[in-house]
Every structure is written in structure tokens, then in C-alpha cells.
Amino acid sequence: MLVLKEEIKKVAMDLGVDDVGIADVSDYQSPNSPDLKSIYPDVKSIVVLAYKELSNCESENMQMAFGGRLDVMEFSRSCNYKLGRFIEREFGVKAMTVSPSYPLEMSYETKGTVGDVSLRHAAKAAGLGNFGRHNLIIHPKLGSKVVFTAILTNLKLASDPDVMEDFCTGCNICVKKCPANALEKEGKTDAMRCLKNSQPYGIASQVKFWSRFAEASVEERQKMVRDVHFWRLYQAGFLGFQYFCFECFKNCPAGEMK
């Protein structure tokens, strides 16, 4: 089993991934996401890949900041797929990929979004870090500026050791710097507050805009489609989840470990 783990990790690192962790499915615990057995009944292990977020996230220009996120998401999806293919071909087992930000459930019932697989909890189970006050994973080397993907497989693999050190200093800078006040309650992120600020051109803005548009006069409609708000809604429509806030980990003292 150890040989299999090391072979998987070597292939992942050769792809340019920054770190790899592995968890037995029994060690994965996510309070809001569905049971992994409901997604893949024969799942036995989770392979989690970590990628360093680029310094774009530090820019005050949100188009530049989000551009960096798009780059790391595209790269991470490619690596995830390639490793999944390797696992299936090399070991004759099944592999299901989980990319960043999708799949997830979006509805009024979820009061925001709930990932079908919580990559944060998977990363913790795979020994890739611990939660900070901002409810994000702090990686021992990459800090808070890290994105994860995962692969579910029926290949039986043992969990990597837990990270025992707590990297969060409890400074509460993330709480104070959050423009949406979404971190007021410790251990919980108010998803609706966060989404309204971090994704100002998401589904709520889409519904609001088109509801207004339907009731507007011809003159008002002409003004609405010339407004910068409409153009950003249009961009978000094909770019996807257009993040316009990175404050929670940009300001974290453990944002990038030395």
C-alpha cells in the first residue's frame, strides 16, 4: 500500500502539484456535505492535491485577482484529470475527480452553496493542514493561499498522518478585514453574506437585474445594458464563479508560510 501511495504522489508532483495527501474515506468528515457513499458507493480513499494560489490575489484590481484564480483552477483541473487517468490505467480501479468550486448544490434550502465533496475537510483528513479562524485550511508550507482538488477511488489507501500543529494565531485579522462580516460566529462562515460580497455578479444579481429589466421602459433598458454592472454580469455568465474578494486569506499572517 505504501508503494502505491508513493507512486501516486510522485506522478502528481511531476505534474507540478505543490503537495499531495491521501485519506481513508472513514477519516473524511464534513457536517454539511452528503455522505460520499451516496456519490460513489464503493469509494475507499480520497487523494487530495494542493496548489499554491498566485500573488494575483493580492491585487486591488479584482479583474487581475480573479484572473489568477482562473489560471490555478484551469491548471488544477488538468492535473486532477491526468492523475485520475493514471490511477485508473495503472491500478485497474475507478477514479472520480472533484474539481474546485464544482460540483456543488445551490438553492434556497442550502442558503448559499454546499459542495458535494468538501475539499477543505478532505484536505484536513489527508494531512494537508488544519482549519484557521477564517474556516479555510492553513497548509504547513503554502499557508492559506491554497486551492485543492480531489480524486475519489475504490483503491484502498491508508490515511496520511494528521497535521498536529495549529498554524492559526488567533489574531482575528480575517474577522476584522472581512467586508461582509461573514466570520463573526467562530467556526461558521455566513455563506449568504460572503457570496453577496465575494460574488457581486452571481445569481442574486442576475435575478435582480433581469427582474428590473422586465419591468423597465425601453429608455431605461437601453441605459441598463450600457451600464458597467450589466457587462460584469455578462462576463460572469461565461467565466463562472467570479470572485471579487480575497480578503480572508490575503490578510492572514499565515497566508504564505515561510
PDB file of C-alpha atoms in Angstrom:
ATOM      1  CA  MET A   1       0.000   0.000   0.000  1.00  0.00           C
ATOM      2  CA  LEU A   2       2.867   2.361   0.838  1.00  0.00           C
ATOM      3  CA  VAL A   3       4.409   1.742  -2.575  1.00  0.00           C
ATOM      4  CA  LEU A   4       1.107   2.610  -4.274  1.00  0.00           C
ATOM      5  CA  LYS A   5       0.816   5.843  -2.304  1.00  0.00           C
ATOM      6  CA  GLU A   6       4.346   6.924  -3.135  1.00  0.00           C
ATOM      7  CA  GLU A   7       3.823   6.150  -6.834  1.00  0.00           C
ATOM      8  CA  ILE A   8       0.611   8.225  -6.927  1.00  0.00           C
ATOM      9  CA  LYS A   9       2.285  11.111  -5.128  1.00  0.00           C
ATOM     10  CA  LYS A  10       5.296  11.067  -7.433  1.00  0.00           C
ATOM     11  CA  VAL A  11       3.108  11.257 -10.545  1.00  0.00           C
ATOM     12  CA  ALA A  12       1.145  14.156  -9.018  1.00  0.00           C
ATOM     13  CA  MET A  13       4.264  16.098  -8.059  1.00  0.00           C
ATOM     14  CA  ASP A  14       5.731  15.520 -11.521  1.00  0.00           C
ATOM     15  CA  LEU A  15       2.622  17.224 -12.933  1.00  0.00           C
ATOM     16  CA  GLY A  16       3.534  20.367 -10.983  1.00  0.00           C
ATOM     17  CA  VAL A  17       1.208  19.933  -7.999  1.00  0.00           C
ATOM     18  CA  ASP A  18       2.539  21.558  -4.809  1.00  0.00           C
ATOM     19  CA  ASP A  19       1.525  18.834  -2.363  1.00  0.00           C
ATOM     20  CA  VAL A  20      -0.476  15.605  -2.184  1.00  0.00           C
ATOM     21  CA  GLY A  21      -2.296  13.975   0.703  1.00  0.00           C
ATOM     22  CA  ILE A  22      -4.289  10.764   0.972  1.00  0.00           C
ATOM     23  CA  ALA A  23      -7.177   9.880   3.273  1.00  0.00           C
ATOM     24  CA  ASP A  24      -9.077   6.704   4.004  1.00  0.00           C
ATOM     25  CA  VAL A  25     -12.717   7.596   3.388  1.00  0.00           C
ATOM     26  CA  SER A  26     -13.564   6.815   7.031  1.00  0.00           C
ATOM     27  CA  ASP A  27     -11.426   9.777   8.133  1.00  0.00           C
ATOM     28  CA  TYR A  28     -13.347  12.271   5.999  1.00  0.00           C
ATOM     29  CA  GLN A  29     -15.976  14.147   7.989  1.00  0.00           C
ATOM     30  CA  SER A  30     -17.966  17.041   6.527  1.00  0.00           C
ATOM     31  CA  PRO A  31     -21.024  18.219   8.503  1.00  0.00           C
ATOM     32  CA  ASN A  32     -22.939  19.730   5.568  1.00  0.00           C
ATOM     33  CA  SER A  33     -21.907  17.738   2.508  1.00  0.00           C
ATOM     34  CA  PRO A  34     -23.644  14.480   1.548  1.00  0.00           C
ATOM     35  CA  ASP A  35     -22.244  11.080   2.509  1.00  0.00           C
ATOM     36  CA  LEU A  36     -19.576  10.126  -0.026  1.00  0.00           C
ATOM     37  CA  LYS A  37     -21.184   6.690  -0.310  1.00  0.00           C
ATOM     38  CA  SER A  38     -24.222   8.387  -1.855  1.00  0.00           C
ATOM     39  CA  ILE A  39     -21.934   9.760  -4.572  1.00  0.00           C
ATOM     40  CA  TYR A  40     -19.779   6.693  -5.043  1.00  0.00           C
ATOM     41  CA  PRO A  41     -20.892   3.615  -3.022  1.00  0.00           C
ATOM     42  CA  ASP A  42     -17.561   1.798  -3.428  1.00  0.00           C
ATOM     43  CA  VAL A  43     -15.304   4.723  -2.502  1.00  0.00           C
ATOM     44  CA  LYS A  44     -12.432   3.733  -0.240  1.00  0.00           C
ATOM     45  CA  SER A  45      -9.921   6.566  -0.455  1.00  0.00           C
ATOM     46  CA  ILE A  46      -9.543  10.246  -1.295  1.00  0.00           C
ATOM     47  CA  VAL A  47      -6.438  11.630  -2.989  1.00  0.00           C
ATOM     48  CA  VAL A  48      -6.182  15.392  -2.390  1.00  0.00           C
ATOM     49  CA  LEU A  49      -3.966  17.716  -4.416  1.00  0.00           C
ATOM     50  CA  ALA A  50      -2.830  21.157  -3.256  1.00  0.00           C
ATOM     51  CA  TYR A  51      -1.924  24.136  -5.452  1.00  0.00           C
ATOM     52  CA  LYS A  52      -0.413  27.458  -4.432  1.00  0.00           C
ATOM     53  CA  GLU A  53      -2.599  30.472  -5.166  1.00  0.00           C
ATOM     54  CA  LEU A  54      -0.714  33.032  -7.243  1.00  0.00           C
ATOM     55  CA  SER A  55       0.053  36.536  -5.984  1.00  0.00           C
ATOM     56  CA  ASN A  56      -2.732  37.903  -8.201  1.00  0.00           C
ATOM     57  CA  CYS A  57      -4.986  37.590  -5.173  1.00  0.00           C
ATOM     58  CA  GLU A  58      -3.106  40.483  -3.534  1.00  0.00           C
ATOM     59  CA  SER A  59      -4.003  42.951  -6.297  1.00  0.00           C
ATOM     60  CA  GLU A  60      -6.599  45.627  -5.632  1.00  0.00           C
ATOM     61  CA  ASN A  61      -7.633  45.181  -9.275  1.00  0.00           C
ATOM     62  CA  MET A  62     -10.281  42.469  -8.958  1.00  0.00           C
ATOM     63  CA  GLN A  63     -10.085  41.504 -12.630  1.00  0.00           C
ATOM     64  CA  MET A  64      -6.382  40.795 -12.126  1.00  0.00           C
ATOM     65  CA  ALA A  65      -7.029  38.969  -8.856  1.00  0.00           C
ATOM     66  CA  PHE A  66      -9.701  36.762 -10.351  1.00  0.00           C
ATOM     67  CA  GLY A  67      -7.567  36.132 -13.430  1.00  0.00           C
ATOM     68  CA  GLY A  68      -5.027  34.401 -11.221  1.00  0.00           C
ATOM     69  CA  ARG A  69      -7.747  32.264  -9.698  1.00  0.00           C
ATOM     70  CA  LEU A  70      -8.908  31.224 -13.183  1.00  0.00           C
ATOM     71  CA  ASP A  71      -5.348  30.172 -14.029  1.00  0.00           C
ATOM     72  CA  VAL A  72      -4.912  27.984 -10.961  1.00  0.00           C
ATOM     73  CA  MET A  73      -8.355  26.443 -11.421  1.00  0.00           C
ATOM     74  CA  GLU A  74      -7.623  25.546 -15.047  1.00  0.00           C
ATOM     75  CA  PHE A  75      -4.231  24.086 -14.131  1.00  0.00           C
ATOM     76  CA  SER A  76      -5.634  22.171 -11.169  1.00  0.00           C
ATOM     77  CA  ARG A  77      -8.453  20.618 -13.198  1.00  0.00           C
ATOM     78  CA  SER A  78      -5.923  19.400 -15.757  1.00  0.00           C
ATOM     79  CA  CYS A  79      -3.667  17.854 -13.113  1.00  0.00           C
ATOM     80  CA  ASN A  80      -6.623  16.257 -11.369  1.00  0.00           C
ATOM     81  CA  TYR A  81      -7.860  14.632 -14.572  1.00  0.00           C
ATOM     82  CA  LYS A  82      -4.391  13.380 -15.540  1.00  0.00           C
ATOM     83  CA  LEU A  83      -3.829  11.817 -12.134  1.00  0.00           C
ATOM     84  CA  GLY A  84      -7.299  10.245 -12.207  1.00  0.00           C
ATOM     85  CA  ARG A  85      -6.489   8.687 -15.585  1.00  0.00           C
ATOM     86  CA  PHE A  86      -3.178   7.394 -14.241  1.00  0.00           C
ATOM     87  CA  ILE A  87      -4.857   5.743 -11.244  1.00  0.00           C
ATOM     88  CA  GLU A  88      -7.447   4.026 -13.426  1.00  0.00           C
ATOM     89  CA  ARG A  89      -4.976   2.796 -16.060  1.00  0.00           C
ATOM     90  CA  GLU A  90      -2.120   1.843 -13.740  1.00  0.00           C
ATOM     91  CA  PHE A  91      -4.063   0.067 -10.997  1.00  0.00           C
ATOM     92  CA  GLY A  92      -7.211  -1.085 -12.813  1.00  0.00           C
ATOM     93  CA  VAL A  93      -9.531   0.744 -10.396  1.00  0.00           C
ATOM     94  CA  LYS A  94     -12.028   3.580 -10.663  1.00  0.00           C
ATOM     95  CA  ALA A  95     -11.311   7.266 -10.097  1.00  0.00           C
ATOM     96  CA  MET A  96     -13.777  10.151  -9.866  1.00  0.00           C
ATOM     97  CA  THR A  97     -12.422  13.695  -9.999  1.00  0.00           C
ATOM     98  CA  VAL A  98     -13.591  16.580  -7.803  1.00  0.00           C
ATOM     99  CA  SER A  99     -12.558  19.986  -9.120  1.00  0.00           C
ATOM    100  CA  PRO A 100     -12.510  23.293  -7.190  1.00  0.00           C
ATOM    101  CA  SER A 101     -15.902  25.034  -6.882  1.00  0.00           C
ATOM    102  CA  TYR A 102     -17.851  22.210  -8.537  1.00  0.00           C
ATOM    103  CA  PRO A 103     -19.880  20.057  -8.096  1.00  0.00           C
ATOM    104  CA  LEU A 104     -21.943  21.911  -5.523  1.00  0.00           C
ATOM    105  CA  GLU A 105     -25.555  22.371  -4.512  1.00  0.00           C
ATOM    106  CA  MET A 106     -27.029  25.849  -4.963  1.00  0.00           C
ATOM    107  CA  SER A 107     -30.524  26.510  -3.655  1.00  0.00           C
ATOM    108  CA  TYR A 108     -32.570  28.490  -1.157  1.00  0.00           C
ATOM    109  CA  GLU A 109     -32.557  25.388   1.039  1.00  0.00           C
ATOM    110  CA  THR A 110     -28.747  25.348   1.274  1.00  0.00           C
ATOM    111  CA  LYS A 111     -28.715  29.106   1.983  1.00  0.00           C
ATOM    112  CA  GLY A 112     -25.826  29.546  -0.387  1.00  0.00           C
ATOM    113  CA  THR A 113     -23.663  26.731  -1.686  1.00  0.00           C
ATOM    114  CA  VAL A 114     -22.716  23.311  -0.310  1.00  0.00           C
ATOM    115  CA  GLY A 115     -20.038  21.265  -2.032  1.00  0.00           C
ATOM    116  CA  ASP A 116     -20.941  17.687  -2.884  1.00  0.00           C
ATOM    117  CA  VAL A 117     -17.438  16.958  -1.617  1.00  0.00           C
ATOM    118  CA  SER A 118     -15.927  19.395   0.870  1.00  0.00           C
ATOM    119  CA  LEU A 119     -12.373  19.883  -0.360  1.00  0.00           C
ATOM    120  CA  ARG A 120     -11.452  21.648   2.875  1.00  0.00           C
ATOM    121  CA  HIS A 121     -12.479  18.691   5.010  1.00  0.00           C
ATOM    122  CA  ALA A 122     -10.886  16.277   2.544  1.00  0.00           C
ATOM    123  CA  ALA A 123      -7.613  18.214   2.785  1.00  0.00           C
ATOM    124  CA  LYS A 124      -7.687  18.054   6.572  1.00  0.00           C
ATOM    125  CA  ALA A 125      -8.380  14.307   6.506  1.00  0.00           C
ATOM    126  CA  ALA A 126      -5.483  13.852   4.068  1.00  0.00           C
ATOM    127  CA  GLY A 127      -2.980  15.568   6.361  1.00  0.00           C
ATOM    128  CA  LEU A 128      -2.655  18.766   4.339  1.00  0.00           C
ATOM    129  CA  GLY A 129      -3.342  21.244   7.134  1.00  0.00           C
ATOM    130  CA  ASN A 130      -5.755  22.473   9.771  1.00  0.00           C
ATOM    131  CA  PHE A 131      -8.598  24.976   9.848  1.00  0.00           C
ATOM    132  CA  GLY A 132      -7.905  28.589  10.736  1.00  0.00           C
ATOM    133  CA  ARG A 133     -10.271  31.182  12.211  1.00  0.00           C
ATOM    134  CA  HIS A 134     -11.327  32.037   8.636  1.00  0.00           C
ATOM    135  CA  ASN A 135     -12.582  28.429   8.248  1.00  0.00           C
ATOM    136  CA  LEU A 136     -10.065  27.791   5.494  1.00  0.00           C
ATOM    137  CA  ILE A 137      -7.280  25.222   5.571  1.00  0.00           C
ATOM    138  CA  ILE A 138      -3.829  26.508   6.528  1.00  0.00           C
ATOM    139  CA  HIS A 139      -1.219  24.326   4.847  1.00  0.00           C
ATOM    140  CA  PRO A 140       2.146  23.838   6.641  1.00  0.00           C
ATOM    141  CA  LYS A 141       4.072  25.378   3.716  1.00  0.00           C
ATOM    142  CA  LEU A 142       1.520  27.064   1.465  1.00  0.00           C
ATOM    143  CA  GLY A 143      -0.393  28.752   4.272  1.00  0.00           C
ATOM    144  CA  SER A 144      -3.921  29.931   3.495  1.00  0.00           C
ATOM    145  CA  LYS A 145      -3.214  30.718  -0.149  1.00  0.00           C
ATOM    146  CA  VAL A 146      -4.002  27.241  -1.389  1.00  0.00           C
ATOM    147  CA  VAL A 147      -6.557  25.604  -3.696  1.00  0.00           C
ATOM    148  CA  PHE A 148      -7.478  21.912  -3.543  1.00  0.00           C
ATOM    149  CA  THR A 149      -8.812  19.239  -5.872  1.00  0.00           C
ATOM    150  CA  ALA A 150      -9.556  15.611  -5.059  1.00  0.00           C
ATOM    151  CA  ILE A 151      -9.961  12.158  -6.551  1.00  0.00           C
ATOM    152  CA  LEU A 152     -12.336   9.559  -5.132  1.00  0.00           C
ATOM    153  CA  THR A 153     -11.216   5.993  -5.765  1.00  0.00           C
ATOM    154  CA  ASN A 154     -12.027   2.420  -4.792  1.00  0.00           C
ATOM    155  CA  LEU A 155      -8.304   1.787  -4.367  1.00  0.00           C
ATOM    156  CA  LYS A 156      -7.704   1.093  -0.673  1.00  0.00           C
ATOM    157  CA  LEU A 157      -5.115   3.514   0.716  1.00  0.00           C
ATOM    158  CA  ALA A 158      -4.223   4.437   4.285  1.00  0.00           C
ATOM    159  CA  SER A 159      -4.574   7.999   5.547  1.00  0.00           C
ATOM    160  CA  ASP A 160      -1.542  10.224   5.813  1.00  0.00           C
ATOM    161  CA  PRO A 161      -0.752  11.478   9.336  1.00  0.00           C
ATOM    162  CA  ASP A 162      -2.771  14.409  10.665  1.00  0.00           C
ATOM    163  CA  VAL A 163      -1.096  17.783  10.893  1.00  0.00           C
ATOM    164  CA  MET A 164      -0.850  18.319  14.638  1.00  0.00           C
ATOM    165  CA  GLU A 165       0.347  21.918  14.652  1.00  0.00           C
ATOM    166  CA  ASP A 166      -2.187  24.752  14.804  1.00  0.00           C
ATOM    167  CA  PHE A 167      -0.958  27.441  12.435  1.00  0.00           C
ATOM    168  CA  CYS A 168      -3.711  29.929  13.242  1.00  0.00           C
ATOM    169  CA  THR A 169      -2.502  32.595  15.679  1.00  0.00           C
ATOM    170  CA  GLY A 170      -5.997  33.674  16.693  1.00  0.00           C
ATOM    171  CA  CYS A 171      -5.231  37.260  15.676  1.00  0.00           C
ATOM    172  CA  ASN A 172      -8.763  37.692  14.222  1.00  0.00           C
ATOM    173  CA  ILE A 173      -7.428  39.809  11.351  1.00  0.00           C
ATOM    174  CA  CYS A 174      -9.558  37.757   8.950  1.00  0.00           C
ATOM    175  CA  VAL A 175     -12.648  38.580  11.021  1.00  0.00           C
ATOM    176  CA  LYS A 176     -11.874  42.297  11.147  1.00  0.00           C
ATOM    177  CA  LYS A 177     -10.941  42.536   7.467  1.00  0.00           C
ATOM    178  CA  CYS A 178     -13.973  40.638   6.160  1.00  0.00           C
ATOM    179  CA  PRO A 179     -16.050  43.315   4.375  1.00  0.00           C
ATOM    180  CA  ALA A 180     -19.193  41.190   4.655  1.00  0.00           C
ATOM    181  CA  ASN A 181     -18.878  40.397   8.386  1.00  0.00           C
ATOM    182  CA  ALA A 182     -19.275  36.753   7.400  1.00  0.00           C
ATOM    183  CA  LEU A 183     -16.903  35.393  10.050  1.00  0.00           C
ATOM    184  CA  GLU A 184     -18.469  36.856  13.184  1.00  0.00           C
ATOM    185  CA  LYS A 185     -19.512  33.447  14.531  1.00  0.00           C
ATOM    186  CA  GLU A 186     -16.460  31.301  15.221  1.00  0.00           C
ATOM    187  CA  GLY A 187     -16.418  28.041  13.306  1.00  0.00           C
ATOM    188  CA  LYS A 188     -19.029  29.195  10.797  1.00  0.00           C
ATOM    189  CA  THR A 189     -18.932  31.256   7.625  1.00  0.00           C
ATOM    190  CA  ASP A 190     -22.163  33.049   6.807  1.00  0.00           C
ATOM    191  CA  ALA A 191     -22.329  31.904   3.195  1.00  0.00           C
ATOM    192  CA  MET A 192     -25.030  34.347   2.108  1.00  0.00           C
ATOM    193  CA  ARG A 193     -23.123  37.353   3.439  1.00  0.00           C
ATOM    194  CA  CYS A 194     -19.918  36.099   1.877  1.00  0.00           C
ATOM    195  CA  LEU A 195     -21.455  35.409  -1.541  1.00  0.00           C
ATOM    196  CA  LYS A 196     -23.148  38.802  -1.806  1.00  0.00           C
ATOM    197  CA  ASN A 197     -19.754  40.446  -1.371  1.00  0.00           C
ATOM    198  CA  SER A 198     -17.346  37.969  -2.971  1.00  0.00           C
ATOM    199  CA  GLN A 199     -19.559  37.225  -5.968  1.00  0.00           C
ATOM    200  CA  PRO A 200     -21.415  40.500  -6.628  1.00  0.00           C
ATOM    201  CA  TYR A 201     -22.254  39.339 -10.156  1.00  0.00           C
ATOM    202  CA  GLY A 202     -23.615  35.952  -9.148  1.00  0.00           C
ATOM    203  CA  ILE A 203     -27.117  34.520  -9.329  1.00  0.00           C
ATOM    204  CA  ALA A 204     -28.674  37.026  -6.907  1.00  0.00           C
ATOM    205  CA  SER A 205     -27.507  39.954  -9.019  1.00  0.00           C
ATOM    206  CA  GLN A 206     -28.649  38.189 -12.178  1.00  0.00           C
ATOM    207  CA  VAL A 207     -32.166  37.700 -10.810  1.00  0.00           C
ATOM    208  CA  LYS A 208     -32.338  41.287  -9.540  1.00  0.00           C
ATOM    209  CA  PHE A 209     -31.097  42.761 -12.823  1.00  0.00           C
ATOM    210  CA  TRP A 210     -33.425  40.820 -15.107  1.00  0.00           C
ATOM    211  CA  SER A 211     -36.407  41.393 -12.824  1.00  0.00           C
ATOM    212  CA  ARG A 212     -35.784  45.134 -13.080  1.00  0.00           C
ATOM    213  CA  PHE A 213     -35.170  44.834 -16.822  1.00  0.00           C
ATOM    214  CA  ALA A 214     -38.517  43.088 -17.371  1.00  0.00           C
ATOM    215  CA  GLU A 215     -40.391  45.963 -15.730  1.00  0.00           C
ATOM    216  CA  ALA A 216     -38.311  48.807 -17.199  1.00  0.00           C
ATOM    217  CA  SER A 217     -39.244  51.100 -20.076  1.00  0.00           C
ATOM    218  CA  VAL A 218     -37.398  50.986 -23.398  1.00  0.00           C
ATOM    219  CA  GLU A 219     -35.313  54.002 -22.413  1.00  0.00           C
ATOM    220  CA  GLU A 220     -34.434  52.501 -19.033  1.00  0.00           C
ATOM    221  CA  ARG A 221     -33.463  49.197 -20.661  1.00  0.00           C
ATOM    222  CA  GLN A 222     -31.093  50.974 -23.013  1.00  0.00           C
ATOM    223  CA  LYS A 223     -29.381  52.606 -20.048  1.00  0.00           C
ATOM    224  CA  MET A 224     -29.234  49.320 -18.130  1.00  0.00           C
ATOM    225  CA  VAL A 225     -27.429  47.393 -20.884  1.00  0.00           C
ATOM    226  CA  ARG A 226     -24.856  50.198 -21.236  1.00  0.00           C
ATOM    227  CA  ASP A 227     -24.075  50.159 -17.529  1.00  0.00           C
ATOM    228  CA  VAL A 228     -20.832  48.519 -16.312  1.00  0.00           C
ATOM    229  CA  HIS A 229     -22.901  46.312 -13.990  1.00  0.00           C
ATOM    230  CA  PHE A 230     -24.500  44.585 -16.978  1.00  0.00           C
ATOM    231  CA  TRP A 231     -21.150  43.995 -18.645  1.00  0.00           C
ATOM    232  CA  ARG A 232     -19.787  42.377 -15.499  1.00  0.00           C
ATOM    233  CA  LEU A 233     -22.876  40.197 -15.253  1.00  0.00           C
ATOM    234  CA  TYR A 234     -22.243  39.208 -18.853  1.00  0.00           C
ATOM    235  CA  GLN A 235     -18.612  38.311 -18.094  1.00  0.00           C
ATOM    236  CA  ALA A 236     -19.621  36.257 -15.060  1.00  0.00           C
ATOM    237  CA  GLY A 237     -22.080  34.358 -17.238  1.00  0.00           C
ATOM    238  CA  PHE A 238     -19.289  32.608 -19.123  1.00  0.00           C
ATOM    239  CA  LEU A 239     -16.406  32.918 -16.659  1.00  0.00           C
ATOM    240  CA  GLY A 240     -18.298  31.180 -13.867  1.00  0.00           C
ATOM    241  CA  PHE A 241     -17.902  31.982 -10.183  1.00  0.00           C
ATOM    242  CA  GLN A 242     -16.389  35.448 -10.494  1.00  0.00           C
ATOM    243  CA  TYR A 243     -14.659  36.048  -7.162  1.00  0.00           C
ATOM    244  CA  PHE A 244     -14.205  39.704  -6.300  1.00  0.00           C
ATOM    245  CA  CYS A 245     -12.927  39.280  -2.758  1.00  0.00           C
ATOM    246  CA  PHE A 246      -9.836  37.512  -1.422  1.00  0.00           C
ATOM    247  CA  GLU A 247      -9.597  39.300   1.924  1.00  0.00           C
ATOM    248  CA  CYS A 248      -9.963  36.244   4.189  1.00  0.00           C
ATOM    249  CA  PHE A 249      -6.661  34.674   3.193  1.00  0.00           C
ATOM    250  CA  LYS A 250      -4.907  37.690   1.629  1.00  0.00           C
ATOM    251  CA  ASN A 251      -4.622  39.298   5.054  1.00  0.00           C
ATOM    252  CA  CYS A 252      -3.940  36.109   7.011  1.00  0.00           C
ATOM    253  CA  PRO A 253      -0.491  36.172   8.716  1.00  0.00           C
ATOM    254  CA  ALA A 254      -0.239  32.502   7.738  1.00  0.00           C
ATOM    255  CA  GLY A 255      -1.311  33.375   4.191  1.00  0.00           C
ATOM    256  CA  GLU A 256       2.002  32.120   2.898  1.00  0.00           C
ATOM    257  CA  MET A 257       4.169  30.183   5.305  1.00  0.00           C
ATOM    258  CA  LYS A 258       7.903  30.880   5.292  1.00  0.00           C
TER     259      LYS A 258
END
